[in-house]
Amino acid sequence: MSGSAGVILLSAFALGALVKAVSGVGVPLVAVPVAALFTDFQDAVVTASIPSVLANGVLVYRERSHRPSRSGLGRLALFGALGAIVGVAAFTALPSRLLAVGVVVVITAYVAAFFADLRPLISATRSRRWGPLVGTGAGALHGATGLSGPVVQMWLHSHRLDPGVQVFSAASIFLFMGSAQALLLTASGEMAERLGFAALASAVVAIMLPVGARWRERLSGRTFDLVVIGVLVASALALIVESVAH
């Protein structure tokens, strides 16, 4: 990787950390599509796994006061981790382009529903019923591509959570899924050659997270919603670019 490509990638991780702190999702969604333009998709996914775990761990700790008192968060995160194990097992076999297209279609439908004021409200009963399925599917997608953010974000956004609660919830789910992914990738030897750059990217993420957290404190509820929608739209565009490039 050239020096200029390295600078671009580190900038992508920095931007991803800012978006992550504001909305709860961002590091892999920003960094993986950019990294995939300079290296292969598998390299991008593996490199982003450790910075993503770091970002989620920091946010879970920082936002612990926003932990919901009663929710299906624990079950969803657990099933997400189990799904990630399945995803990592199929890491090199799944057609990433097909997965990307599927995520783009789902994002497009959700964004259209949001602006048409048709966004469904997920009740507590539906959350308990469908949470394990959503968690397993998101985890499998995360293990295979690192790009489960849109699925998790749409699910949480439909619960009409306060910004702090949504960020904590998203970070908790990603922490479980990402930890399972990173541990399995390390055990399989996939991480060895990428560890140096992953550590450097982690340092950049750690520096930028507090900046993004201060930005989020200034956002109103409606502005937060629009930021989340903006992240989803940007994610869809990034996935399209990555799919076309490969």
PDB file of C-alpha atoms in Angstrom:
ATOM      1  CA  MET A   1       0.000   0.000   0.000  1.00  0.00           C
ATOM      2  CA  SER A   2       1.394   3.419  -0.966  1.00  0.00           C
ATOM      3  CA  GLY A   3       1.842   6.280   1.488  1.00  0.00           C
ATOM      4  CA  SER A   4      -0.962   8.316  -0.086  1.00  0.00           C
ATOM      5  CA  ALA A   5      -3.339   5.336   0.084  1.00  0.00           C
ATOM      6  CA  GLY A   6      -2.466   4.905   3.756  1.00  0.00           C
ATOM      7  CA  VAL A   7      -3.285   8.542   4.480  1.00  0.00           C
ATOM      8  CA  ILE A   8      -6.627   8.217   2.691  1.00  0.00           C
ATOM      9  CA  LEU A   9      -7.489   5.095   4.657  1.00  0.00           C
ATOM     10  CA  LEU A  10      -6.576   6.649   7.995  1.00  0.00           C
ATOM     11  CA  SER A  11      -8.711   9.667   7.068  1.00  0.00           C
ATOM     12  CA  ALA A  12     -11.588   7.278   6.347  1.00  0.00           C
ATOM     13  CA  PHE A  13     -11.155   5.723   9.785  1.00  0.00           C
ATOM     14  CA  ALA A  14     -11.122   9.186  11.354  1.00  0.00           C
ATOM     15  CA  LEU A  15     -14.344  10.134   9.571  1.00  0.00           C
ATOM     16  CA  GLY A  16     -15.879   6.799  10.508  1.00  0.00           C
ATOM     17  CA  ALA A  17     -15.065   7.419  14.178  1.00  0.00           C
ATOM     18  CA  LEU A  18     -16.777  10.823  14.066  1.00  0.00           C
ATOM     19  CA  VAL A  19     -19.887   9.358  12.458  1.00  0.00           C
ATOM     20  CA  LYS A  20     -19.776   6.472  14.947  1.00  0.00           C
ATOM     21  CA  ALA A  21     -19.764   8.750  17.976  1.00  0.00           C
ATOM     22  CA  VAL A  22     -22.620  10.846  16.599  1.00  0.00           C
ATOM     23  CA  SER A  23     -24.942   8.108  15.323  1.00  0.00           C
ATOM     24  CA  GLY A  24     -23.760   4.819  16.832  1.00  0.00           C
ATOM     25  CA  VAL A  25     -22.601   3.347  13.518  1.00  0.00           C
ATOM     26  CA  GLY A  26     -19.822   4.351  11.181  1.00  0.00           C
ATOM     27  CA  VAL A  27     -16.315   2.874  11.449  1.00  0.00           C
ATOM     28  CA  PRO A  28     -16.637  -0.177   9.129  1.00  0.00           C
ATOM     29  CA  LEU A  29     -19.321   1.469   6.984  1.00  0.00           C
ATOM     30  CA  VAL A  30     -16.980   4.320   6.101  1.00  0.00           C
ATOM     31  CA  ALA A  31     -13.623   2.543   6.228  1.00  0.00           C
ATOM     32  CA  VAL A  32     -14.362  -0.802   4.546  1.00  0.00           C
ATOM     33  CA  PRO A  33     -15.705   0.550   1.215  1.00  0.00           C
ATOM     34  CA  VAL A  34     -12.814   3.057   1.035  1.00  0.00           C
ATOM     35  CA  ALA A  35     -10.223   0.432   1.944  1.00  0.00           C
ATOM     36  CA  ALA A  36     -11.687  -1.953  -0.636  1.00  0.00           C
ATOM     37  CA  LEU A  37     -10.763   0.561  -3.351  1.00  0.00           C
ATOM     38  CA  PHE A  38      -7.061   0.081  -2.510  1.00  0.00           C
ATOM     39  CA  THR A  39      -6.957  -3.552  -1.451  1.00  0.00           C
ATOM     40  CA  ASP A  40      -9.213  -6.593  -1.699  1.00  0.00           C
ATOM     41  CA  PHE A  41     -12.465  -6.799   0.208  1.00  0.00           C
ATOM     42  CA  GLN A  42     -11.230  -9.410   2.683  1.00  0.00           C
ATOM     43  CA  ASP A  43      -8.230  -7.241   3.617  1.00  0.00           C
ATOM     44  CA  ALA A  44     -10.545  -4.304   4.235  1.00  0.00           C
ATOM     45  CA  VAL A  45     -12.895  -6.295   6.467  1.00  0.00           C
ATOM     46  CA  VAL A  46     -10.085  -7.763   8.575  1.00  0.00           C
ATOM     47  CA  THR A  47      -8.281  -4.438   8.992  1.00  0.00           C
ATOM     48  CA  ALA A  48     -11.434  -2.673  10.171  1.00  0.00           C
ATOM     49  CA  SER A  49     -12.395  -5.315  12.729  1.00  0.00           C
ATOM     50  CA  ILE A  50     -10.077  -4.246  15.580  1.00  0.00           C
ATOM     51  CA  PRO A  51     -10.683  -0.458  15.295  1.00  0.00           C
ATOM     52  CA  SER A  52     -14.409  -1.213  15.240  1.00  0.00           C
ATOM     53  CA  VAL A  53     -14.238  -3.249  18.462  1.00  0.00           C
ATOM     54  CA  LEU A  54     -12.253  -0.453  20.105  1.00  0.00           C
ATOM     55  CA  ALA A  55     -14.772   2.195  19.046  1.00  0.00           C
ATOM     56  CA  ASN A  56     -17.711   0.182  20.325  1.00  0.00           C
ATOM     57  CA  GLY A  57     -16.035  -0.614  23.619  1.00  0.00           C
ATOM     58  CA  VAL A  58     -15.282   3.060  24.227  1.00  0.00           C
ATOM     59  CA  LEU A  59     -18.849   4.110  23.366  1.00  0.00           C
ATOM     60  CA  VAL A  60     -20.419   1.454  25.580  1.00  0.00           C
ATOM     61  CA  TYR A  61     -18.366   2.773  28.497  1.00  0.00           C
ATOM     62  CA  ARG A  62     -18.959   6.455  27.732  1.00  0.00           C
ATOM     63  CA  GLU A  63     -22.708   6.034  27.211  1.00  0.00           C
ATOM     64  CA  ARG A  64     -23.332   3.534  30.032  1.00  0.00           C
ATOM     65  CA  SER A  65     -25.682   6.004  31.743  1.00  0.00           C
ATOM     66  CA  HIS A  66     -28.011   5.595  28.720  1.00  0.00           C
ATOM     67  CA  ARG A  67     -28.377   1.857  29.146  1.00  0.00           C
ATOM     68  CA  PRO A  68     -32.095   1.024  28.753  1.00  0.00           C
ATOM     69  CA  SER A  69     -33.646  -0.422  31.893  1.00  0.00           C
ATOM     70  CA  ARG A  70     -35.814  -2.941  30.045  1.00  0.00           C
ATOM     71  CA  SER A  71     -35.155  -4.110  26.513  1.00  0.00           C
ATOM     72  CA  GLY A  72     -34.246  -7.107  24.410  1.00  0.00           C
ATOM     73  CA  LEU A  73     -30.779  -5.649  23.862  1.00  0.00           C
ATOM     74  CA  GLY A  74     -28.913  -8.489  25.583  1.00  0.00           C
ATOM     75  CA  ARG A  75     -30.630 -11.211  23.561  1.00  0.00           C
ATOM     76  CA  LEU A  76     -30.148  -9.337  20.301  1.00  0.00           C
ATOM     77  CA  ALA A  77     -26.437  -8.815  21.033  1.00  0.00           C
ATOM     78  CA  LEU A  78     -25.973 -12.487  21.984  1.00  0.00           C
ATOM     79  CA  PHE A  79     -27.661 -13.739  18.818  1.00  0.00           C
ATOM     80  CA  GLY A  80     -25.596 -11.187  16.885  1.00  0.00           C
ATOM     81  CA  ALA A  81     -22.397 -12.751  18.236  1.00  0.00           C
ATOM     82  CA  LEU A  82     -23.623 -16.231  17.282  1.00  0.00           C
ATOM     83  CA  GLY A  83     -24.504 -14.968  13.816  1.00  0.00           C
ATOM     84  CA  ALA A  84     -21.037 -13.432  13.470  1.00  0.00           C
ATOM     85  CA  ILE A  85     -19.486 -16.849  14.038  1.00  0.00           C
ATOM     86  CA  VAL A  86     -21.496 -18.195  11.097  1.00  0.00           C
ATOM     87  CA  GLY A  87     -20.534 -15.183   8.987  1.00  0.00           C
ATOM     88  CA  VAL A  88     -16.804 -15.555   9.655  1.00  0.00           C
ATOM     89  CA  ALA A  89     -17.014 -19.250   8.790  1.00  0.00           C
ATOM     90  CA  ALA A  90     -18.341 -18.232   5.366  1.00  0.00           C
ATOM     91  CA  PHE A  91     -16.020 -15.206   5.120  1.00  0.00           C
ATOM     92  CA  THR A  92     -14.330 -16.162   1.858  1.00  0.00           C
ATOM     93  CA  ALA A  93     -17.275 -18.033   0.328  1.00  0.00           C
ATOM     94  CA  LEU A  94     -20.161 -15.557   0.398  1.00  0.00           C
ATOM     95  CA  PRO A  95     -20.643 -13.303  -2.664  1.00  0.00           C
ATOM     96  CA  SER A  96     -20.020  -9.898  -1.094  1.00  0.00           C
ATOM     97  CA  ARG A  97     -21.528  -8.082  -4.091  1.00  0.00           C
ATOM     98  CA  LEU A  98     -24.842  -9.893  -3.672  1.00  0.00           C
ATOM     99  CA  LEU A  99     -24.898  -9.086   0.042  1.00  0.00           C
ATOM    100  CA  ALA A 100     -24.145  -5.448  -0.699  1.00  0.00           C
ATOM    101  CA  VAL A 101     -27.005  -5.226  -3.203  1.00  0.00           C
ATOM    102  CA  GLY A 102     -29.399  -6.714  -0.663  1.00  0.00           C
ATOM    103  CA  VAL A 103     -28.377  -4.187   2.002  1.00  0.00           C
ATOM    104  CA  VAL A 104     -28.751  -1.311  -0.474  1.00  0.00           C
ATOM    105  CA  VAL A 105     -32.295  -2.412  -1.346  1.00  0.00           C
ATOM    106  CA  VAL A 106     -33.265  -2.571   2.338  1.00  0.00           C
ATOM    107  CA  ILE A 107     -31.740   0.845   3.057  1.00  0.00           C
ATOM    108  CA  THR A 108     -33.552   2.412   0.101  1.00  0.00           C
ATOM    109  CA  ALA A 109     -36.911   1.048   1.262  1.00  0.00           C
ATOM    110  CA  TYR A 110     -36.341   2.233   4.829  1.00  0.00           C
ATOM    111  CA  VAL A 111     -35.255   5.747   3.854  1.00  0.00           C
ATOM    112  CA  ALA A 112     -38.261   6.094   1.544  1.00  0.00           C
ATOM    113  CA  ALA A 113     -40.562   4.968   4.368  1.00  0.00           C
ATOM    114  CA  PHE A 114     -38.951   7.483   6.745  1.00  0.00           C
ATOM    115  CA  PHE A 115     -39.574  10.474   4.487  1.00  0.00           C
ATOM    116  CA  ALA A 116     -43.072   9.230   3.665  1.00  0.00           C
ATOM    117  CA  ASP A 117     -43.707   9.016   7.433  1.00  0.00           C
ATOM    118  CA  LEU A 118     -44.315   5.289   7.095  1.00  0.00           C
ATOM    119  CA  ARG A 119     -41.508   4.208   9.431  1.00  0.00           C
ATOM    120  CA  PRO A 120     -42.862   1.352  11.548  1.00  0.00           C
ATOM    121  CA  LEU A 121     -42.779   1.618  15.331  1.00  0.00           C
ATOM    122  CA  ILE A 122     -41.375  -1.578  16.821  1.00  0.00           C
ATOM    123  CA  SER A 123     -43.287  -2.488  19.976  1.00  0.00           C
ATOM    124  CA  ALA A 124     -41.706  -4.266  22.934  1.00  0.00           C
ATOM    125  CA  THR A 125     -43.526  -7.486  22.006  1.00  0.00           C
ATOM    126  CA  ARG A 126     -42.313  -7.397  18.404  1.00  0.00           C
ATOM    127  CA  SER A 127     -38.820  -6.515  19.575  1.00  0.00           C
ATOM    128  CA  ARG A 128     -38.642  -9.623  21.776  1.00  0.00           C
ATOM    129  CA  ARG A 129     -40.133 -11.789  19.038  1.00  0.00           C
ATOM    130  CA  TRP A 130     -38.026 -10.635  16.106  1.00  0.00           C
ATOM    131  CA  GLY A 131     -34.889  -9.428  17.896  1.00  0.00           C
ATOM    132  CA  PRO A 132     -33.079 -12.810  17.866  1.00  0.00           C
ATOM    133  CA  LEU A 133     -33.720 -13.219  14.134  1.00  0.00           C
ATOM    134  CA  VAL A 134     -32.533  -9.688  13.378  1.00  0.00           C
ATOM    135  CA  GLY A 135     -29.487 -10.196  15.597  1.00  0.00           C
ATOM    136  CA  THR A 136     -28.534 -13.479  13.941  1.00  0.00           C
ATOM    137  CA  GLY A 137     -28.917 -12.051  10.438  1.00  0.00           C
ATOM    138  CA  ALA A 138     -27.000  -8.880  11.287  1.00  0.00           C
ATOM    139  CA  GLY A 139     -24.278 -10.921  12.987  1.00  0.00           C
ATOM    140  CA  ALA A 140     -23.857 -13.188   9.975  1.00  0.00           C
ATOM    141  CA  LEU A 141     -23.597 -10.140   7.727  1.00  0.00           C
ATOM    142  CA  HIS A 142     -21.089  -8.560  10.125  1.00  0.00           C
ATOM    143  CA  GLY A 143     -18.925 -11.660  10.305  1.00  0.00           C
ATOM    144  CA  ALA A 144     -18.809 -11.977   6.520  1.00  0.00           C
ATOM    145  CA  THR A 145     -18.503  -8.316   5.505  1.00  0.00           C
ATOM    146  CA  GLY A 146     -18.226  -6.086   8.607  1.00  0.00           C
ATOM    147  CA  LEU A 147     -21.154  -4.088   7.187  1.00  0.00           C
ATOM    148  CA  SER A 148     -24.078  -4.931   9.463  1.00  0.00           C
ATOM    149  CA  GLY A 149     -24.515  -1.288  10.486  1.00  0.00           C
ATOM    150  CA  PRO A 150     -27.516  -0.448   8.279  1.00  0.00           C
ATOM    151  CA  VAL A 151     -29.492  -3.463   9.511  1.00  0.00           C
ATOM    152  CA  VAL A 152     -28.864  -2.743  13.200  1.00  0.00           C
ATOM    153  CA  GLN A 153     -29.370   0.993  12.799  1.00  0.00           C
ATOM    154  CA  MET A 154     -32.703   0.588  11.005  1.00  0.00           C
ATOM    155  CA  TRP A 155     -33.923  -1.834  13.671  1.00  0.00           C
ATOM    156  CA  LEU A 156     -32.985   0.494  16.534  1.00  0.00           C
ATOM    157  CA  HIS A 157     -34.201   3.614  14.716  1.00  0.00           C
ATOM    158  CA  SER A 158     -37.658   2.047  14.437  1.00  0.00           C
ATOM    159  CA  HIS A 159     -37.836   1.892  18.246  1.00  0.00           C
ATOM    160  CA  ARG A 160     -37.848   5.738  18.473  1.00  0.00           C
ATOM    161  CA  LEU A 161     -35.040   5.736  21.035  1.00  0.00           C
ATOM    162  CA  ASP A 162     -33.387   8.798  22.520  1.00  0.00           C
ATOM    163  CA  PRO A 163     -30.039   9.515  20.824  1.00  0.00           C
ATOM    164  CA  GLY A 164     -27.961   8.420  23.821  1.00  0.00           C
ATOM    165  CA  VAL A 165     -29.908   5.180  24.207  1.00  0.00           C
ATOM    166  CA  GLN A 166     -29.636   4.447  20.496  1.00  0.00           C
ATOM    167  CA  VAL A 167     -25.886   5.009  20.454  1.00  0.00           C
ATOM    168  CA  PHE A 168     -25.378   2.813  23.548  1.00  0.00           C
ATOM    169  CA  SER A 169     -27.612   0.077  22.121  1.00  0.00           C
ATOM    170  CA  ALA A 170     -25.918   0.078  18.716  1.00  0.00           C
ATOM    171  CA  ALA A 171     -22.430   0.070  20.259  1.00  0.00           C
ATOM    172  CA  SER A 172     -23.357  -2.837  22.561  1.00  0.00           C
ATOM    173  CA  ILE A 173     -24.650  -4.963  19.699  1.00  0.00           C
ATOM    174  CA  PHE A 174     -21.637  -4.192  17.510  1.00  0.00           C
ATOM    175  CA  LEU A 175     -19.259  -4.888  20.412  1.00  0.00           C
ATOM    176  CA  PHE A 176     -20.583  -8.437  20.780  1.00  0.00           C
ATOM    177  CA  MET A 177     -20.617  -9.121  17.039  1.00  0.00           C
ATOM    178  CA  GLY A 178     -17.294  -7.422  16.402  1.00  0.00           C
ATOM    179  CA  SER A 179     -15.508  -9.185  19.264  1.00  0.00           C
ATOM    180  CA  ALA A 180     -16.608 -12.582  17.958  1.00  0.00           C
ATOM    181  CA  GLN A 181     -15.514 -11.598  14.456  1.00  0.00           C
ATOM    182  CA  ALA A 182     -12.105 -10.241  15.523  1.00  0.00           C
ATOM    183  CA  LEU A 183     -11.319 -13.239  17.746  1.00  0.00           C
ATOM    184  CA  LEU A 184     -12.148 -15.727  15.012  1.00  0.00           C
ATOM    185  CA  LEU A 185     -10.226 -13.815  12.357  1.00  0.00           C
ATOM    186  CA  THR A 186      -7.208 -13.664  14.674  1.00  0.00           C
ATOM    187  CA  ALA A 187      -7.436 -17.367  15.505  1.00  0.00           C
ATOM    188  CA  SER A 188      -7.635 -18.248  11.811  1.00  0.00           C
ATOM    189  CA  GLY A 189      -4.458 -16.276  11.043  1.00  0.00           C
ATOM    190  CA  GLU A 190      -6.247 -13.674   8.905  1.00  0.00           C
ATOM    191  CA  MET A 191      -5.167 -10.850  11.221  1.00  0.00           C
ATOM    192  CA  ALA A 192      -1.412 -11.447  11.338  1.00  0.00           C
ATOM    193  CA  GLU A 193      -0.344  -9.437   8.282  1.00  0.00           C
ATOM    194  CA  ARG A 194      -2.816  -6.603   8.904  1.00  0.00           C
ATOM    195  CA  LEU A 195      -2.214  -6.065  12.617  1.00  0.00           C
ATOM    196  CA  GLY A 196       0.186  -3.120  12.251  1.00  0.00           C
ATOM    197  CA  PHE A 197      -2.152  -0.970  10.176  1.00  0.00           C
ATOM    198  CA  ALA A 198      -5.139  -2.047  12.290  1.00  0.00           C
ATOM    199  CA  ALA A 199      -3.329  -0.788  15.406  1.00  0.00           C
ATOM    200  CA  LEU A 200      -2.560   2.550  13.732  1.00  0.00           C
ATOM    201  CA  ALA A 201      -6.174   2.910  12.616  1.00  0.00           C
ATOM    202  CA  SER A 202      -7.288   2.115  16.175  1.00  0.00           C
ATOM    203  CA  ALA A 203      -5.214   5.005  17.505  1.00  0.00           C
ATOM    204  CA  VAL A 204      -6.847   7.385  15.018  1.00  0.00           C
ATOM    205  CA  VAL A 205     -10.310   6.146  16.015  1.00  0.00           C
ATOM    206  CA  ALA A 206      -9.544   6.621  19.722  1.00  0.00           C
ATOM    207  CA  ILE A 207      -8.534  10.250  19.111  1.00  0.00           C
ATOM    208  CA  MET A 208     -11.627  11.135  17.062  1.00  0.00           C
ATOM    209  CA  LEU A 209     -14.352   9.489  19.169  1.00  0.00           C
ATOM    210  CA  PRO A 210     -14.470  12.216  21.880  1.00  0.00           C
ATOM    211  CA  VAL A 211     -14.804  14.877  19.175  1.00  0.00           C
ATOM    212  CA  GLY A 212     -17.820  13.150  17.684  1.00  0.00           C
ATOM    213  CA  ALA A 213     -19.391  12.673  21.115  1.00  0.00           C
ATOM    214  CA  ARG A 214     -19.276  16.434  21.731  1.00  0.00           C
ATOM    215  CA  TRP A 215     -20.956  17.045  18.367  1.00  0.00           C
ATOM    216  CA  ARG A 216     -23.810  14.673  19.248  1.00  0.00           C
ATOM    217  CA  GLU A 217     -24.581  16.590  22.436  1.00  0.00           C
ATOM    218  CA  ARG A 218     -25.559  19.577  20.301  1.00  0.00           C
ATOM    219  CA  LEU A 219     -28.053  17.728  18.095  1.00  0.00           C
ATOM    220  CA  SER A 220     -31.822  17.929  18.487  1.00  0.00           C
ATOM    221  CA  GLY A 221     -33.951  14.790  18.113  1.00  0.00           C
ATOM    222  CA  ARG A 222     -34.953  15.610  14.529  1.00  0.00           C
ATOM    223  CA  THR A 223     -31.394  16.479  13.566  1.00  0.00           C
ATOM    224  CA  PHE A 224     -30.209  13.183  15.045  1.00  0.00           C
ATOM    225  CA  ASP A 225     -32.800  11.345  12.929  1.00  0.00           C
ATOM    226  CA  LEU A 226     -31.554  13.122   9.813  1.00  0.00           C
ATOM    227  CA  VAL A 227     -27.940  12.281  10.674  1.00  0.00           C
ATOM    228  CA  VAL A 228     -28.887   8.610  10.978  1.00  0.00           C
ATOM    229  CA  ILE A 229     -30.710   8.721   7.641  1.00  0.00           C
ATOM    230  CA  GLY A 230     -27.719  10.495   6.095  1.00  0.00           C
ATOM    231  CA  VAL A 231     -25.393   7.761   7.359  1.00  0.00           C
ATOM    232  CA  LEU A 232     -27.668   5.103   5.871  1.00  0.00           C
ATOM    233  CA  VAL A 233     -27.782   6.861   2.491  1.00  0.00           C
ATOM    234  CA  ALA A 234     -24.004   7.316   2.496  1.00  0.00           C
ATOM    235  CA  SER A 235     -23.620   3.643   3.402  1.00  0.00           C
ATOM    236  CA  ALA A 236     -25.775   2.612   0.460  1.00  0.00           C
ATOM    237  CA  LEU A 237     -23.758   4.774  -1.910  1.00  0.00           C
ATOM    238  CA  ALA A 238     -20.478   3.420  -0.533  1.00  0.00           C
ATOM    239  CA  LEU A 239     -21.684  -0.153  -0.976  1.00  0.00           C
ATOM    240  CA  ILE A 240     -22.689   0.606  -4.566  1.00  0.00           C
ATOM    241  CA  VAL A 241     -19.256   2.090  -5.283  1.00  0.00           C
ATOM    242  CA  GLU A 242     -17.504  -0.882  -3.680  1.00  0.00           C
ATOM    243  CA  SER A 243     -19.647  -3.364  -5.647  1.00  0.00           C
ATOM    244  CA  VAL A 244     -18.999  -1.605  -8.967  1.00  0.00           C
ATOM    245  CA  ALA A 245     -15.261  -1.379  -8.232  1.00  0.00           C
ATOM    246  CA  HIS A 246     -15.131  -5.127  -7.726  1.00  0.00           C
TER     247      HIS A 246
END
